[in-house]
PDB file of C-alpha atoms and ligand atoms in Angstrom:
ATOM      1  CA  MET A   1      82.423 -64.085 -82.465  1.00 77.00           C
ATOM      2  CA  HIS A   2      85.883 -65.062 -82.797  1.00 88.00           C
ATOM      3  CA  PRO A   3      87.180 -65.045 -86.510  1.00 91.00           C
ATOM      4  CA  ASP A   4      88.733 -68.505 -86.311  1.00 92.00           C
ATOM      5  CA  CYS A   5      85.243 -69.902 -85.243  1.00 94.00           C
ATOM      6  CA  GLU A   6      82.198 -71.201 -87.315  1.00 94.00           C
ATOM      7  CA  ARG A   7      79.435 -70.472 -84.794  1.00 96.00           C
ATOM      8  CA  VAL A   8      78.659 -70.151 -81.026  1.00 97.00           C
ATOM      9  CA  LEU A   9      77.458 -73.549 -79.945  1.00 98.00           C
ATOM     10  CA  ILE A  10      76.747 -72.893 -76.056  1.00 98.00           C
ATOM     11  CA  SER A  11      76.524 -69.342 -74.878  1.00 98.00           C
ATOM     12  CA  GLU A  12      77.966 -68.066 -71.647  1.00 98.00           C
ATOM     13  CA  LYS A  13      74.490 -67.723 -70.324  1.00 98.00           C
ATOM     14  CA  GLU A  14      73.680 -71.335 -70.831  1.00 98.00           C
ATOM     15  CA  ILE A  15      76.917 -72.434 -69.424  1.00 98.00           C
ATOM     16  CA  GLN A  16      76.333 -70.426 -66.335  1.00 98.00           C
ATOM     17  CA  ALA A  17      73.005 -71.957 -65.942  1.00 98.00           C
ATOM     18  CA  LYS A  18      74.047 -75.585 -66.352  1.00 98.00           C
ATOM     19  CA  VAL A  19      76.978 -75.219 -63.945  1.00 98.00           C
ATOM     20  CA  ALA A  20      74.516 -73.789 -61.382  1.00 98.00           C
ATOM     21  CA  GLU A  21      72.094 -76.651 -61.897  1.00 98.00           C
ATOM     22  CA  LEU A  22      75.064 -79.318 -61.675  1.00 98.00           C
ATOM     23  CA  GLY A  23      76.254 -77.788 -58.501  1.00 98.00           C
ATOM     24  CA  ARG A  24      72.845 -78.047 -56.926  1.00 98.00           C
ATOM     25  CA  CYS A  25      72.423 -81.633 -58.114  1.00 98.00           C
ATOM     26  CA  ILE A  26      75.977 -82.457 -56.770  1.00 98.00           C
ATOM     27  CA  SER A  27      75.221 -80.662 -53.408  1.00 98.00           C
ATOM     28  CA  ASN A  28      71.970 -82.784 -52.955  1.00 98.00           C
ATOM     29  CA  ASP A  29      73.637 -85.993 -53.735  1.00 98.00           C
ATOM     30  CA  TYR A  30      76.742 -85.308 -51.423  1.00 98.00           C
ATOM     31  CA  ALA A  31      74.801 -83.716 -48.553  1.00 98.00           C
ATOM     32  CA  GLY A  32      76.612 -84.866 -45.238  1.00 97.00           C
ATOM     33  CA  LYS A  33      79.728 -85.779 -47.086  1.00 98.00           C
ATOM     34  CA  GLU A  34      83.069 -84.091 -48.050  1.00 98.00           C
ATOM     35  CA  LEU A  35      83.893 -84.240 -51.592  1.00 98.00           C
ATOM     36  CA  LEU A  36      87.351 -84.111 -53.425  1.00 98.00           C
ATOM     37  CA  MET A  37      86.957 -82.823 -57.060  1.00 98.00           C
ATOM     38  CA  ILE A  38      89.752 -83.816 -59.333  1.00 98.00           C
ATOM     39  CA  GLY A  39      89.951 -81.432 -62.357  1.00 98.00           C
ATOM     40  CA  VAL A  40      91.828 -82.681 -65.630  1.00 96.00           C
ATOM     41  CA  LEU A  41      94.383 -80.101 -66.783  1.00 96.00           C
ATOM     42  CA  LYS A  42      94.277 -77.722 -68.545  1.00 96.00           C
ATOM     43  CA  GLY A  43      90.959 -78.009 -70.267  1.00 96.00           C
ATOM     44  CA  ALA A  44      88.746 -78.433 -67.056  1.00 98.00           C
ATOM     45  CA  ALA A  45      90.289 -75.672 -65.150  1.00 98.00           C
ATOM     46  CA  ILE A  46      87.757 -73.244 -65.773  1.00 98.00           C
ATOM     47  CA  PHE A  47      84.605 -75.420 -65.482  1.00 98.00           C
ATOM     48  CA  LEU A  48      86.035 -76.713 -62.029  1.00 98.00           C
ATOM     49  CA  ALA A  49      86.657 -73.194 -60.925  1.00 98.00           C
ATOM     50  CA  ASP A  50      82.894 -72.163 -61.603  1.00 98.00           C
ATOM     51  CA  LEU A  51      81.547 -75.518 -60.534  1.00 98.00           C
ATOM     52  CA  VAL A  52      83.003 -75.599 -57.133  1.00 98.00           C
ATOM     53  CA  ARG A  53      81.558 -72.300 -56.263  1.00 98.00           C
ATOM     54  CA  GLU A  54      78.112 -73.555 -56.907  1.00 98.00           C
ATOM     55  CA  ILE A  55      78.744 -76.644 -54.403  1.00 98.00           C
ATOM     56  CA  ALA A  56      77.434 -76.216 -50.987  1.00 98.00           C
ATOM     57  CA  VAL A  57      79.043 -79.213 -49.321  1.00 98.00           C
ATOM     58  CA  PRO A  58      82.751 -79.081 -47.977  1.00 98.00           C
ATOM     59  CA  THR A  59      84.840 -79.542 -51.265  1.00 98.00           C
ATOM     60  CA  GLN A  60      88.504 -79.747 -51.923  1.00 98.00           C
ATOM     61  CA  TYR A  61      89.915 -79.851 -55.167  1.00 98.00           C
ATOM     62  CA  ASP A  62      93.248 -81.178 -56.921  1.00 98.00           C
ATOM     63  CA  PHE A  63      94.173 -81.491 -60.499  1.00 98.00           C
ATOM     64  CA  MET A  64      95.826 -84.045 -62.784  1.00 97.00           C
ATOM     65  CA  ALA A  65      97.308 -83.899 -66.049  1.00 96.00           C
ATOM     66  CA  LEU A  66      97.100 -86.479 -68.713  1.00 94.00           C
ATOM     67  CA  SER A  67      98.598 -86.720 -72.194  1.00 84.00           C
ATOM     68  CA  SER A  68      95.822 -85.827 -74.755  1.00 61.00           C
ATOM     69  CA  TYR A  69      95.417 -84.360 -78.201  1.00 50.00           C
ATOM     70  CA  GLY A  70      98.512 -82.122 -78.014  1.00 45.00           C
ATOM     71  CA  SER A  71      97.903 -79.658 -80.702  1.00 43.00           C
ATOM     72  CA  ALA A  72      96.160 -81.845 -83.068  1.00 45.00           C
ATOM     73  CA  ALA A  73      92.343 -82.391 -83.681  1.00 50.00           C
ATOM     74  CA  LYS A  74      92.754 -86.155 -83.334  1.00 56.00           C
ATOM     75  CA  SER A  75      93.145 -88.543 -80.355  1.00 56.00           C
ATOM     76  CA  SER A  76      96.308 -90.382 -80.094  1.00 58.00           C
ATOM     77  CA  GLY A  77      94.747 -93.328 -78.445  1.00 65.00           C
ATOM     78  CA  ARG A  78      97.485 -93.360 -75.643  1.00 77.00           C
ATOM     79  CA  VAL A  79      96.879 -92.167 -71.937  1.00 87.00           C
ATOM     80  CA  ARG A  80      99.571 -91.320 -69.555  1.00 89.00           C
ATOM     81  CA  ILE A  81      99.882 -89.407 -66.430  1.00 94.00           C
ATOM     82  CA  LEU A  82     101.875 -86.177 -66.671  1.00 95.00           C
ATOM     83  CA  LYS A  83     100.896 -84.959 -63.004  1.00 96.00           C
ATOM     84  CA  ASP A  84      99.652 -86.862 -60.439  1.00 97.00           C
ATOM     85  CA  LEU A  85      97.412 -85.782 -57.365  1.00 97.00           C
ATOM     86  CA  ALA A  86      99.195 -84.074 -54.566  1.00 93.00           C
ATOM     87  CA  CYS A  87      96.657 -85.408 -51.984  1.00 93.00           C
ATOM     88  CA  GLU A  88      95.634 -88.962 -50.778  1.00 94.00           C
ATOM     89  CA  ALA A  89      92.609 -90.449 -52.701  1.00 97.00           C
ATOM     90  CA  ARG A  90      91.878 -93.356 -50.390  1.00 98.00           C
ATOM     91  CA  GLY A  91      88.636 -93.181 -48.537  1.00 98.00           C
ATOM     92  CA  ARG A  92      87.711 -89.892 -50.346  1.00 98.00           C
ATOM     93  CA  HIS A  93      84.347 -89.394 -52.243  1.00 98.00           C
ATOM     94  CA  ILE A  94      85.957 -88.272 -55.632  1.00 98.00           C
ATOM     95  CA  ILE A  95      84.411 -86.538 -58.812  1.00 98.00           C
ATOM     96  CA  ILE A  96      86.474 -86.253 -61.812  1.00 98.00           C
ATOM     97  CA  VAL A  97      85.840 -83.235 -63.455  1.00 98.00           C
ATOM     98  CA  GLU A  98      86.416 -83.086 -67.303  1.00 98.00           C
ATOM     99  CA  ASP A  99      85.892 -80.609 -70.129  1.00 98.00           C
ATOM    100  CA  ILE A 100      84.754 -83.068 -72.670  1.00 97.00           C
ATOM    101  CA  VAL A 101      84.418 -86.735 -73.002  1.00 96.00           C
ATOM    102  CA  ASP A 102      85.041 -87.747 -76.654  1.00 95.00           C
ATOM    103  CA  THR A 103      86.594 -91.212 -77.375  1.00 93.00           C
ATOM    104  CA  GLY A 104      86.368 -92.003 -73.667  1.00 94.00           C
ATOM    105  CA  LEU A 105      89.940 -93.335 -73.735  1.00 93.00           C
ATOM    106  CA  THR A 106      90.961 -90.517 -71.261  1.00 94.00           C
ATOM    107  CA  MET A 107      88.261 -90.939 -68.765  1.00 95.00           C
ATOM    108  CA  ASN A 108      88.105 -94.681 -68.959  1.00 94.00           C
ATOM    109  CA  PHE A 109      91.836 -94.742 -67.964  1.00 94.00           C
ATOM    110  CA  LEU A 110      91.371 -92.115 -65.231  1.00 96.00           C
ATOM    111  CA  ALA A 111      88.352 -93.638 -63.487  1.00 97.00           C
ATOM    112  CA  GLU A 112      90.092 -96.917 -63.369  1.00 95.00           C
ATOM    113  CA  ASN A 113      93.056 -95.609 -62.253  1.00 96.00           C
ATOM    114  CA  LEU A 114      91.595 -93.785 -59.268  1.00 97.00           C
ATOM    115  CA  SER A 115      89.232 -96.625 -58.266  1.00 97.00           C
ATOM    116  CA  SER A 116      92.186 -98.728 -57.787  1.00 97.00           C
ATOM    117  CA  ARG A 117      93.318 -96.080 -55.244  1.00 97.00           C
ATOM    118  CA  ASP A 118      90.799 -97.291 -52.650  1.00 98.00           C
ATOM    119  CA  PRO A 119      88.305 -94.149 -52.754  1.00 98.00           C
ATOM    120  CA  ALA A 120      85.012 -93.975 -50.845  1.00 98.00           C
ATOM    121  CA  SER A 121      83.189 -93.567 -54.345  1.00 98.00           C
ATOM    122  CA  VAL A 122      84.379 -92.086 -57.737  1.00 98.00           C
ATOM    123  CA  LYS A 123      82.041 -90.330 -60.114  1.00 98.00           C
ATOM    124  CA  ILE A 124      82.383 -88.652 -63.257  1.00 98.00           C
ATOM    125  CA  CYS A 125      81.240 -85.026 -64.121  1.00 98.00           C
ATOM    126  CA  THR A 126      81.843 -83.570 -67.698  1.00 98.00           C
ATOM    127  CA  LEU A 127      80.577 -80.239 -69.108  1.00 98.00           C
ATOM    128  CA  LEU A 128      80.436 -81.801 -72.675  1.00 98.00           C
ATOM    129  CA  ASP A 129      79.718 -85.238 -74.033  1.00 98.00           C
ATOM    130  CA  LYS A 130      80.492 -86.030 -77.617  1.00 97.00           C
ATOM    131  CA  PRO A 131      78.831 -89.565 -77.786  1.00 96.00           C
ATOM    132  CA  SER A 132      79.021 -90.240 -81.495  1.00 95.00           C
ATOM    133  CA  ARG A 133      82.969 -90.793 -81.016  1.00 92.00           C
ATOM    134  CA  ARG A 134      83.112 -93.069 -78.251  1.00 94.00           C
ATOM    135  CA  ILE A 135      85.541 -95.941 -78.326  1.00 92.00           C
ATOM    136  CA  LYS A 136      85.707 -97.016 -74.676  1.00 92.00           C
ATOM    137  CA  PRO A 137      82.432 -96.932 -72.568  1.00 93.00           C
ATOM    138  CA  VAL A 138      82.193 -94.169 -69.752  1.00 95.00           C
ATOM    139  CA  LYS A 139      79.498 -93.818 -67.053  1.00 97.00           C
ATOM    140  CA  ILE A 140      78.850 -90.221 -66.923  1.00 98.00           C
ATOM    141  CA  ASP A 141      77.113 -89.247 -63.746  1.00 98.00           C
ATOM    142  CA  TYR A 142      76.919 -85.576 -64.182  1.00 98.00           C
ATOM    143  CA  LYS A 143      76.742 -84.020 -67.583  1.00 98.00           C
ATOM    144  CA  GLY A 144      76.343 -80.683 -69.086  1.00 98.00           C
ATOM    145  CA  PHE A 145      75.570 -80.754 -72.677  1.00 98.00           C
ATOM    146  CA  VAL A 146      75.578 -83.425 -75.429  1.00 98.00           C
ATOM    147  CA  ILE A 147      77.239 -82.091 -78.524  1.00 98.00           C
ATOM    148  CA  PRO A 148      77.698 -83.124 -81.954  1.00 97.00           C
ATOM    149  CA  ASP A 149      80.725 -84.435 -83.716  1.00 96.00           C
ATOM    150  CA  LYS A 150      82.434 -80.793 -84.055  1.00 95.00           C
ATOM    151  CA  PHE A 151      85.699 -79.564 -82.737  1.00 96.00           C
ATOM    152  CA  VAL A 152      84.802 -76.969 -80.117  1.00 97.00           C
ATOM    153  CA  VAL A 153      87.047 -74.461 -78.185  1.00 98.00           C
ATOM    154  CA  GLY A 154      86.391 -72.026 -75.328  1.00 98.00           C
ATOM    155  CA  TYR A 155      85.673 -72.191 -71.756  1.00 98.00           C
ATOM    156  CA  GLY A 156      88.904 -74.048 -71.147  1.00 98.00           C
ATOM    157  CA  LEU A 157      88.869 -76.125 -74.275  1.00 98.00           C
ATOM    158  CA  ASP A 158      91.931 -75.421 -76.771  1.00 96.00           C
ATOM    159  CA  TYR A 159      93.451 -75.831 -79.955  1.00 96.00           C
ATOM    160  CA  GLY A 160      97.155 -75.681 -79.835  1.00 94.00           C
ATOM    161  CA  ASP A 161      96.646 -74.213 -76.415  1.00 95.00           C
ATOM    162  CA  ARG A 162      94.721 -71.178 -77.852  1.00 96.00           C
ATOM    163  CA  TYR A 163      90.898 -70.354 -77.459  1.00 97.00           C
ATOM    164  CA  ARG A 164      91.031 -71.428 -73.780  1.00 98.00           C
ATOM    165  CA  ASN A 165      89.613 -67.840 -72.839  1.00 97.00           C
ATOM    166  CA  ILE A 166      86.800 -67.254 -74.905  1.00 97.00           C
ATOM    167  CA  PRO A 167      83.851 -67.380 -72.513  1.00 97.00           C
ATOM    168  CA  CYS A 168      81.398 -69.723 -74.332  1.00 98.00           C
ATOM    169  CA  ILE A 169      81.855 -72.812 -76.558  1.00 98.00           C
ATOM    170  CA  MET A 170      82.439 -72.195 -80.127  1.00 98.00           C
ATOM    171  CA  VAL A 171      82.928 -74.570 -83.196  1.00 97.00           C
ATOM    172  CA  LEU A 172      86.320 -74.275 -84.395  1.00 96.00           C
ATOM    173  CA  SER A 173      86.411 -73.530 -88.212  1.00 94.00           C
ATOM    174  CA  PRO A 174      87.800 -76.694 -90.091  1.00 92.00           C
ATOM    175  CA  LYS A 175      90.152 -74.504 -91.874  1.00 92.00           C
ATOM    176  CA  ILE A 176      92.121 -73.829 -88.795  1.00 92.00           C
ATOM    177  CA  TYR A 177      93.159 -77.621 -88.469  1.00 88.00           C
ATOM    178  CA  THR A 178      93.104 -78.913 -91.901  1.00 86.00           C
ATOM    179  CA  ASN A 179      96.202 -78.106 -94.277  1.00 67.00           C
ATOM    180  CA  LYS A 180      98.673 -78.628 -91.543  1.00 58.00           C
ATOM    181  CA  GLY A 181      99.187 -82.376 -92.023  1.00 47.00           C
ATOM    182  CA  GLU A 182      97.365 -83.258 -88.735  1.00 47.00           C
TER     183      GLU A 182
HETATM  184  P1  5GP B   1      88.955 -88.576 -75.144  1.00 82.63           P
HETATM  185  O1  5GP B   1      90.111 -89.261 -74.388  1.00 82.63           O
HETATM  186  O2  5GP B   1      87.519 -88.780 -74.464  1.00 82.63           O
HETATM  187  O3  5GP B   1      88.867 -88.851 -76.660  1.00 82.63           O
HETATM  188  O4  5GP B   1      89.289 -87.062 -75.062  1.00 82.63           O
HETATM  189  C1  5GP B   1      89.351 -86.297 -73.968  1.00 82.63           C
HETATM  190  C2  5GP B   1      90.139 -85.123 -74.207  1.00 82.63           C
HETATM  191  O5  5GP B   1      90.173 -84.813 -75.896  1.00 82.63           O
HETATM  192  C3  5GP B   1      89.480 -83.816 -73.816  1.00 82.63           C
HETATM  193  O6  5GP B   1      89.816 -83.541 -72.535  1.00 82.63           O
HETATM  194  C4  5GP B   1      90.000 -82.744 -74.592  1.00 82.63           C
HETATM  195  O7  5GP B   1      91.165 -82.371 -74.103  1.00 82.63           O
HETATM  196  C5  5GP B   1      90.152 -83.534 -75.989  1.00 82.63           C
HETATM  197  N1  5GP B   1      88.850 -83.154 -76.960  1.00 82.63           N
HETATM  198  C6  5GP B   1      88.147 -84.065 -77.514  1.00 82.63           C
HETATM  199  N2  5GP B   1      87.236 -83.415 -78.272  1.00 82.63           N
HETATM  200  C7  5GP B   1      87.473 -82.190 -77.974  1.00 82.63           C
HETATM  201  C8  5GP B   1      87.084 -81.060 -78.861  1.00 82.63           C
HETATM  202  O8  5GP B   1      85.865 -81.068 -79.473  1.00 82.63           O
HETATM  203  N3  5GP B   1      87.655 -79.788 -78.615  1.00 82.63           N
HETATM  204  C9  5GP B   1      88.692 -79.652 -77.851  1.00 82.63           C
HETATM  205  N4  5GP B   1      89.251 -78.422 -77.646  1.00 82.63           N
HETATM  206  N5  5GP B   1      89.264 -80.904 -77.144  1.00 82.63           N
HETATM  207  C10 5GP B   1      88.741 -81.778 -77.409  1.00 82.63           C
END
């Protein structure tokens, strides 16, 4: 247990089992096809790395970086591309891989942006879904866990770029992000 965290929300074992289940599901759905999985940096990097190894169909992956929370536990409401794809999206079967869908602003923007590049298909996979704070609707095709309105860290998720290497999902103690004027 990390001293900055309140409690473990999802254990390493639960994550592993869920990632394997998502991998099986995706492999079945894309049988006979080739996949392009697009991870959203930096949060989804660990999830993507584990997920692609559970997928049995030919799979390539790439990353995009979008503006997000920065070091604050609040959404800025604006989305910008900081790093675009290195590969072509046209004609590809794309799955966007995200760590968490919260307000939906990021995923809504990204799904629309990638859909406009003439891909064969675009689907969304997220490890965590926090539906209580949704502002923009998002159709999530592959979902790991639905979580309550708590700020979580670990397994790639950060606060101020810290805690990403914690192997499970933990609830960050509010004392860490309050009293900082954020
Ligand atoms: P959205 O655009 O859906 O509000 O937010 C998506 C991004 O916000 C995520 O990729 C993640 O970077 C950040 N985010 C939202 N909720 C949390 C949370 O509980 N913990 C962490 N570490 N990041 C979050």
